[in-house]
PDB file of C-alpha atoms in Angstrom:
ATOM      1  CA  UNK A   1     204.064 214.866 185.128  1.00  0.00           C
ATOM      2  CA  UNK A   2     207.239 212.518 185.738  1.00  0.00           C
ATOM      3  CA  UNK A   3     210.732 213.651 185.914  1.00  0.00           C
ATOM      4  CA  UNK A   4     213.099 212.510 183.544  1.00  0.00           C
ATOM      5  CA  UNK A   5     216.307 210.991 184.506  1.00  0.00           C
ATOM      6  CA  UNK A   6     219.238 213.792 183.905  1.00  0.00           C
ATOM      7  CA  UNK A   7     220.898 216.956 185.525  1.00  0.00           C
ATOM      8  CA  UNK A   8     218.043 219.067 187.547  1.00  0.00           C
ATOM      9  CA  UNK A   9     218.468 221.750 189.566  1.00  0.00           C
ATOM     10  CA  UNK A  10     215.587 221.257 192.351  1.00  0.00           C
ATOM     11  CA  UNK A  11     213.665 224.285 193.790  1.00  0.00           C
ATOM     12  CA  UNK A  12     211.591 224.901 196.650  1.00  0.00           C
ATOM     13  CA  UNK A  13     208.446 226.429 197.151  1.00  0.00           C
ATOM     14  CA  UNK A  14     210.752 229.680 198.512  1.00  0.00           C
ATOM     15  CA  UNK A  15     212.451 230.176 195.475  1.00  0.00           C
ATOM     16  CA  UNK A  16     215.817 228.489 196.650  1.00  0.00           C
ATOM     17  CA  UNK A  17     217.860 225.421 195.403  1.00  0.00           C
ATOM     18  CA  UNK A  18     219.165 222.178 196.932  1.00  0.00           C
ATOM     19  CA  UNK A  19     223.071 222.724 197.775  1.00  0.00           C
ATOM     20  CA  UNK A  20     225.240 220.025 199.441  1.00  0.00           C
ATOM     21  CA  UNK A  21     227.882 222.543 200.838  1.00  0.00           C
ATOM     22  CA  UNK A  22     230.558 219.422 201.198  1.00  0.00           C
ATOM     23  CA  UNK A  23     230.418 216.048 200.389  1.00  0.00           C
ATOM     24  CA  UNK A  24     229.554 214.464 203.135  1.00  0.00           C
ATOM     25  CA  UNK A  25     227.301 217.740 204.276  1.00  0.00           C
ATOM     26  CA  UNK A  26     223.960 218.633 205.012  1.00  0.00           C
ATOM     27  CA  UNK A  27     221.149 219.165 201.996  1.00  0.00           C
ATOM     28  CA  UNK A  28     220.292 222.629 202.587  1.00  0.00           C
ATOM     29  CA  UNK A  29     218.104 225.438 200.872  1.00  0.00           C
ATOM     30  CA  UNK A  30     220.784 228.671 199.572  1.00  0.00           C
ATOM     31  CA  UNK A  31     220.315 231.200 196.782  1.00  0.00           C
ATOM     32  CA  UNK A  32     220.905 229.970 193.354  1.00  0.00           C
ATOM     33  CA  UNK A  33     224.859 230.701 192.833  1.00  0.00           C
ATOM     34  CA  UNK A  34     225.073 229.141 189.509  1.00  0.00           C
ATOM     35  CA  UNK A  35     227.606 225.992 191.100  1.00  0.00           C
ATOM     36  CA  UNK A  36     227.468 222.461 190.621  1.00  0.00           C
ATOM     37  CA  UNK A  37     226.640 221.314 194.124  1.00  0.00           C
ATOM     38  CA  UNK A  38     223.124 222.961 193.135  1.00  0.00           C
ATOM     39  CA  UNK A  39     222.854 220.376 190.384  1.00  0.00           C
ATOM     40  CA  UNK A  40     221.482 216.622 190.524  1.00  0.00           C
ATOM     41  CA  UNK A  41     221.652 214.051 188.475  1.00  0.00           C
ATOM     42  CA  UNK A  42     218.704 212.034 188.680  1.00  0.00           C
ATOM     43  CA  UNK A  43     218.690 208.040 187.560  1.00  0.00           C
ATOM     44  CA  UNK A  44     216.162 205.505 187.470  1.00  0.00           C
ATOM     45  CA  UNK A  45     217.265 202.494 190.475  1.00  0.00           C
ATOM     46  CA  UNK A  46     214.450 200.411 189.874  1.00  0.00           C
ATOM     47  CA  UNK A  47     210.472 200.012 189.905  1.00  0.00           C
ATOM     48  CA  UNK A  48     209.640 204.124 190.359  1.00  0.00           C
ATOM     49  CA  UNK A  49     212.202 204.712 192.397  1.00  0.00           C
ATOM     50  CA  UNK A  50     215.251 206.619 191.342  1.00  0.00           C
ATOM     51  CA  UNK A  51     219.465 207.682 192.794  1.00  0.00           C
ATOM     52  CA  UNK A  52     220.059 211.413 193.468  1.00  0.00           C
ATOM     53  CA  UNK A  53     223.900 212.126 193.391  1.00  0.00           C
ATOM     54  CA  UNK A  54     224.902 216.105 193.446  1.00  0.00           C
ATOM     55  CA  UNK A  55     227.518 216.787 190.677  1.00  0.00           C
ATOM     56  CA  UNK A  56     229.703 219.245 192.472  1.00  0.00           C
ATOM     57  CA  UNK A  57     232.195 216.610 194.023  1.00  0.00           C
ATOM     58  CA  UNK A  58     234.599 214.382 192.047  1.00  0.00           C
ATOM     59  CA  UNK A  59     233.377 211.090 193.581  1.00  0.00           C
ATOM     60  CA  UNK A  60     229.784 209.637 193.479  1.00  0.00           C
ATOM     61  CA  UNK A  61     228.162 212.135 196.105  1.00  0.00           C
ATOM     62  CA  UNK A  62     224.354 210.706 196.938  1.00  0.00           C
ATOM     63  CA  UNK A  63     221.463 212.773 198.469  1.00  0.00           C
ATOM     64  CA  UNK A  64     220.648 209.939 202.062  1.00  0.00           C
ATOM     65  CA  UNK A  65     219.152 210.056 204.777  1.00  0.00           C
ATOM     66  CA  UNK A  66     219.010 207.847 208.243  1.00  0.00           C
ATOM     67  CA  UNK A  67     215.506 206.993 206.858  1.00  0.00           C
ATOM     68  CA  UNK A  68     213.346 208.103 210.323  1.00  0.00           C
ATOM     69  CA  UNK A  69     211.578 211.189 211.053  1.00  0.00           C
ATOM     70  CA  UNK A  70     213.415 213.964 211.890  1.00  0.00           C
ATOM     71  CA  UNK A  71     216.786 213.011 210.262  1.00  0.00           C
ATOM     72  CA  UNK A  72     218.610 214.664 208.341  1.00  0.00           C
ATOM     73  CA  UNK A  73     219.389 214.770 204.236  1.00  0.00           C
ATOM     74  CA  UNK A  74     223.089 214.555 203.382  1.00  0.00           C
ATOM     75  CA  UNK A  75     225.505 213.626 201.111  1.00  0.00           C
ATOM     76  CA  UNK A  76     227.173 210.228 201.045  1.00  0.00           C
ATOM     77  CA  UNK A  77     229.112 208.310 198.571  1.00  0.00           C
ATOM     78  CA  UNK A  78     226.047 205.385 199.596  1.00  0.00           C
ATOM     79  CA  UNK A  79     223.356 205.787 197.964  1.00  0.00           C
ATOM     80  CA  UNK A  80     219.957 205.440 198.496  1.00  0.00           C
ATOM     81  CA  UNK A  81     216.962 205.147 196.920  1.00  0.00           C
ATOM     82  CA  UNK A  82     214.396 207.643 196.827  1.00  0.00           C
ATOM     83  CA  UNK A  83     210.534 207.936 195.392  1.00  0.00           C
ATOM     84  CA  UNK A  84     209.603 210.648 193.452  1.00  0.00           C
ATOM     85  CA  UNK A  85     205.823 211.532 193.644  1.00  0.00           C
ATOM     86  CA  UNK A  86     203.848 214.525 191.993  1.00  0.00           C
ATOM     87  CA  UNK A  87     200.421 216.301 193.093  1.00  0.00           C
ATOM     88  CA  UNK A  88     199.528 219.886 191.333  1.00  0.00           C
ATOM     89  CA  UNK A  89     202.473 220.364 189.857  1.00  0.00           C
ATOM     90  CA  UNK A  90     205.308 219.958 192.445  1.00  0.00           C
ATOM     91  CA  UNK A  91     207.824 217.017 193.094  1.00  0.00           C
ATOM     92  CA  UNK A  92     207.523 214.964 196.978  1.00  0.00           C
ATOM     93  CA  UNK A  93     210.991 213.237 197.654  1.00  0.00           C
ATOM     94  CA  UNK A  94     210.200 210.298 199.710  1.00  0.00           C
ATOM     95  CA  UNK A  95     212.545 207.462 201.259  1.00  0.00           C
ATOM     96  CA  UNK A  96     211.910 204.124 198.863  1.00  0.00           C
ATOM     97  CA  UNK A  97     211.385 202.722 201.457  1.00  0.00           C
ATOM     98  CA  UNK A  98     208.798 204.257 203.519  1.00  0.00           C
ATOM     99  CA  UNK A  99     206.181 206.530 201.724  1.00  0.00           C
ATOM    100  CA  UNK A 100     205.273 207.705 204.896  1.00  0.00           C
ATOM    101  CA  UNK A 101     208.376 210.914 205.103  1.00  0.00           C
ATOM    102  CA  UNK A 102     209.533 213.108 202.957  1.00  0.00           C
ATOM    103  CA  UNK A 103     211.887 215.756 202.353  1.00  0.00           C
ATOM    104  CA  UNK A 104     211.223 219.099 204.234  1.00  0.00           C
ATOM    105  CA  UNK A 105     213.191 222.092 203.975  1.00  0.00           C
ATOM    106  CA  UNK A 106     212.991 223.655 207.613  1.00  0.00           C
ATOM    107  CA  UNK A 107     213.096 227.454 209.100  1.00  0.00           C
ATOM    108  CA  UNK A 108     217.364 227.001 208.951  1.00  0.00           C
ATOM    109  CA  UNK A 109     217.426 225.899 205.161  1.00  0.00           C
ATOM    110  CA  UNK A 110     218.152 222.380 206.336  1.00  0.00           C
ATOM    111  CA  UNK A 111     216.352 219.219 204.610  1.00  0.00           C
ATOM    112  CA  UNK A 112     215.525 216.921 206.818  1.00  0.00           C
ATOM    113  CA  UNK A 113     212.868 213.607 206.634  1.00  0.00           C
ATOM    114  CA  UNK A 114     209.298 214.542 208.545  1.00  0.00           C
ATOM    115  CA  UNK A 115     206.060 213.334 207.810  1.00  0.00           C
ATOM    116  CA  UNK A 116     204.760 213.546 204.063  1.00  0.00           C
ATOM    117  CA  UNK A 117     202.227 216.225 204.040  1.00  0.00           C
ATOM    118  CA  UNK A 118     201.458 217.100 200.422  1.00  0.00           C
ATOM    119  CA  UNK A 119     199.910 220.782 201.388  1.00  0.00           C
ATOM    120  CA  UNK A 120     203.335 221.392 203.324  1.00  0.00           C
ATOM    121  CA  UNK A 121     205.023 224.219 201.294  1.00  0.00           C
ATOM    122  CA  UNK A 122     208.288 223.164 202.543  1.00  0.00           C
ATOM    123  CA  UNK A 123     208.036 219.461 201.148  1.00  0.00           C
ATOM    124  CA  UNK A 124     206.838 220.850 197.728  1.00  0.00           C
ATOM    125  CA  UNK A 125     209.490 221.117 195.005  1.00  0.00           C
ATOM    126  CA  UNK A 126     210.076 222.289 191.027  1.00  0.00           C
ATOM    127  CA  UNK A 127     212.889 221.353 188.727  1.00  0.00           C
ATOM    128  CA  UNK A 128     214.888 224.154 187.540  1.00  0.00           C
ATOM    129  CA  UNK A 129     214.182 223.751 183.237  1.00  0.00           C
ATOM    130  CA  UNK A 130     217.764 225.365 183.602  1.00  0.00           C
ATOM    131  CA  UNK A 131     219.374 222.159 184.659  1.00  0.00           C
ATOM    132  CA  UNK A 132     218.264 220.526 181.552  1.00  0.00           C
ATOM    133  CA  UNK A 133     219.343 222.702 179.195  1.00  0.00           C
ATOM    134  CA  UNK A 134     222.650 222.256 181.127  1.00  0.00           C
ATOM    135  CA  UNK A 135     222.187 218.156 180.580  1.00  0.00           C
ATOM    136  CA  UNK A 136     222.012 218.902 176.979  1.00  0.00           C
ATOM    137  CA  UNK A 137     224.859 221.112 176.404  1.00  0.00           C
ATOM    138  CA  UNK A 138     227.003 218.494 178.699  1.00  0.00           C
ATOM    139  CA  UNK A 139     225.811 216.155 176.592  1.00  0.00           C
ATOM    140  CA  UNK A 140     227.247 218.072 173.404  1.00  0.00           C
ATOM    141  CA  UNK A 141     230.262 219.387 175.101  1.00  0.00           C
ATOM    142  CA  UNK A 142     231.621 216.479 176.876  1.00  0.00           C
ATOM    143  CA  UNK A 143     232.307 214.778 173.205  1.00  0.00           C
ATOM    144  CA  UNK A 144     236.101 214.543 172.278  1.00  0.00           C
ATOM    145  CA  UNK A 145     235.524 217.101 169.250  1.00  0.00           C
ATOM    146  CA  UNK A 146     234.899 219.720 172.230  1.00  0.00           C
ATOM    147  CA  UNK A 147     236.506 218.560 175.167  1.00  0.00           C
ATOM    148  CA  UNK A 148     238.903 220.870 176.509  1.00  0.00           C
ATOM    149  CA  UNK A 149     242.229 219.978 178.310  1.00  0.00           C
ATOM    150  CA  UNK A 150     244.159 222.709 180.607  1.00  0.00           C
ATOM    151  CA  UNK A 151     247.650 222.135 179.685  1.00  0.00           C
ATOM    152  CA  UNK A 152     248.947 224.959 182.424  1.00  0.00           C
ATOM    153  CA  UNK A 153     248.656 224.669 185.890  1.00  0.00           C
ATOM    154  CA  UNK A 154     250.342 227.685 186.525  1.00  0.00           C
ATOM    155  CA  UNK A 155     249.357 229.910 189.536  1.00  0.00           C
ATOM    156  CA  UNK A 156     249.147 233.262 186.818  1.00  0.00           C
ATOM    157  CA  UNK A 157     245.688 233.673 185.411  1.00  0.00           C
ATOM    158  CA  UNK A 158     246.163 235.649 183.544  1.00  0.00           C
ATOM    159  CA  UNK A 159     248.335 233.645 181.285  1.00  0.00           C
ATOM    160  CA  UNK A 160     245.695 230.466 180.999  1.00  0.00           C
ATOM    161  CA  UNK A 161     246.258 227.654 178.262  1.00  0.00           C
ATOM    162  CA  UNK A 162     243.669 225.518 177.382  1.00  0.00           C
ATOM    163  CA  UNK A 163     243.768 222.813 174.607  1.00  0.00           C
ATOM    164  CA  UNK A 164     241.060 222.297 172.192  1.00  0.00           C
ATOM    165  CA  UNK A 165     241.721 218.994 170.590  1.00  0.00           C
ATOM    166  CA  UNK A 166     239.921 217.219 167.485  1.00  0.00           C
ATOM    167  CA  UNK A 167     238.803 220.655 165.808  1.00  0.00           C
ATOM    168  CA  UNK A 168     240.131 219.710 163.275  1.00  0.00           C
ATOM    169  CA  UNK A 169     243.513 222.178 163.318  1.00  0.00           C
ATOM    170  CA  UNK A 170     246.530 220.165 164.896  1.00  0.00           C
ATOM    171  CA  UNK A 171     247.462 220.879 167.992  1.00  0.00           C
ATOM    172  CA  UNK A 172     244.979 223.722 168.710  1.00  0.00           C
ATOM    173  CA  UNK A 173     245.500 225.958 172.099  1.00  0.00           C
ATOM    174  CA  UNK A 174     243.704 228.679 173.025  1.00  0.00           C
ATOM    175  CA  UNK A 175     245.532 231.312 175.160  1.00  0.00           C
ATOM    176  CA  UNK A 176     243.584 233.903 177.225  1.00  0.00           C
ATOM    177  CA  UNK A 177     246.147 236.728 178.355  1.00  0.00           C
ATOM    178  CA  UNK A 178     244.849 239.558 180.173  1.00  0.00           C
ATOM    179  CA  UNK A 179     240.975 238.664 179.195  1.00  0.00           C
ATOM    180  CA  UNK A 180     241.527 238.691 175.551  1.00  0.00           C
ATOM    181  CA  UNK A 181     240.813 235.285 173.793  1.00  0.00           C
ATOM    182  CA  UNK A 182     243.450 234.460 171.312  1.00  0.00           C
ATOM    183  CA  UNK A 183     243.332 231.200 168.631  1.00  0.00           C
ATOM    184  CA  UNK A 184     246.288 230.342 168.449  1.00  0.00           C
ATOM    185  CA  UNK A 185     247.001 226.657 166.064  1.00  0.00           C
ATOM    186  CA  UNK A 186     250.510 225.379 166.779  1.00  0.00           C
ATOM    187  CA  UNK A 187     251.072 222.761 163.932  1.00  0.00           C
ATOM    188  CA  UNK A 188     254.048 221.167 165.832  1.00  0.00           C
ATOM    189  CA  UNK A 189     254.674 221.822 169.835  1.00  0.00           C
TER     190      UNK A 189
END
């Protein structure tokens, strides 16, 4: 069982996710809330070792750690290598460079480095099959056919417009007033 490299939502042993609450932040454990900064994408870096950046910031936002026991995972706009290992079906997140820690969700939620234990509940993960569904739709959706452009930055909600360009109708807007989704396909603005 390897992971492939994409979005993941990563899950521990309690049930919870991975959340970086701000972008330079601690890693910690929360309820799933459906947000991005409970998603990771997860890319290859080099000989089985792979980059873990969160998705719920603008810029590049890595998982890193100080690399010794006891510190903490965070979020940095370095990034870091990490190993991914498997035993009996769960994920170990270990520095690259020293296969002797990995991550461990503590009592608080936190993540922090300690020393790889493989029976340890708290270093034992999953990945969310959620997330990559979620990889796949982003995939389909972030085309230009589909891509969708907010053309009002308006403080009303309730009078949202959103452009929907390349479907083919010129100079397609959708307008949602009061909750009720109207097509609307303006042939000249």
């Amino acid at each position: 069982m390897s992971i492939t490299a994409g979005y993941h939502k990563i899950k521990t042993s309690s049930g919870k996710y991975l959340t970086l609450l701000s972008q330079t932040g601690n890693v910690t454990a929360q309820t799933s809330n459906g947000a991005t900064n409970q998603t990771w994408d997860v890319q290859p870096a080099g000989s089985s070792t792979y980059t873990i950046r969160n998705t719920g910031y603008d810029t590049s936002t890595y998982a890193y750690s100080a690399g010794q026991n006891g510190s903490a995972v965070t979020g940095s706009t370095s990034s870091l290598e990490w190993s991914i290992v498997t035993s009996n079906g769960n994920y170990f997140f270990l520095p690259g460079s020293d296969n002797s820690l990995a991550w461990n969700v503590q009592d608080d939620g936190s993540v922090k480095l300690n020393g790889k234990q493989l029976t340890n509940s708290g270093q034992q993960f999953t990945i969310d099959n959620w997330a990559m569904s979620l990889q796949r739709a982003h995939q389909t959706f972030s085309t230009p056919r589909l891509a969708w452009t907010r053309l009002n930055k308006g403080a009303n909600k309730s009078n949202t417009l959103l452009g929907v360009p390349g479907l083919g109708v010129p100079n397609t807007i959708v307008f949602f007033a009061r909750r009720k989704l109207k097509l609307r396909s303006l042939f000249s603005l």
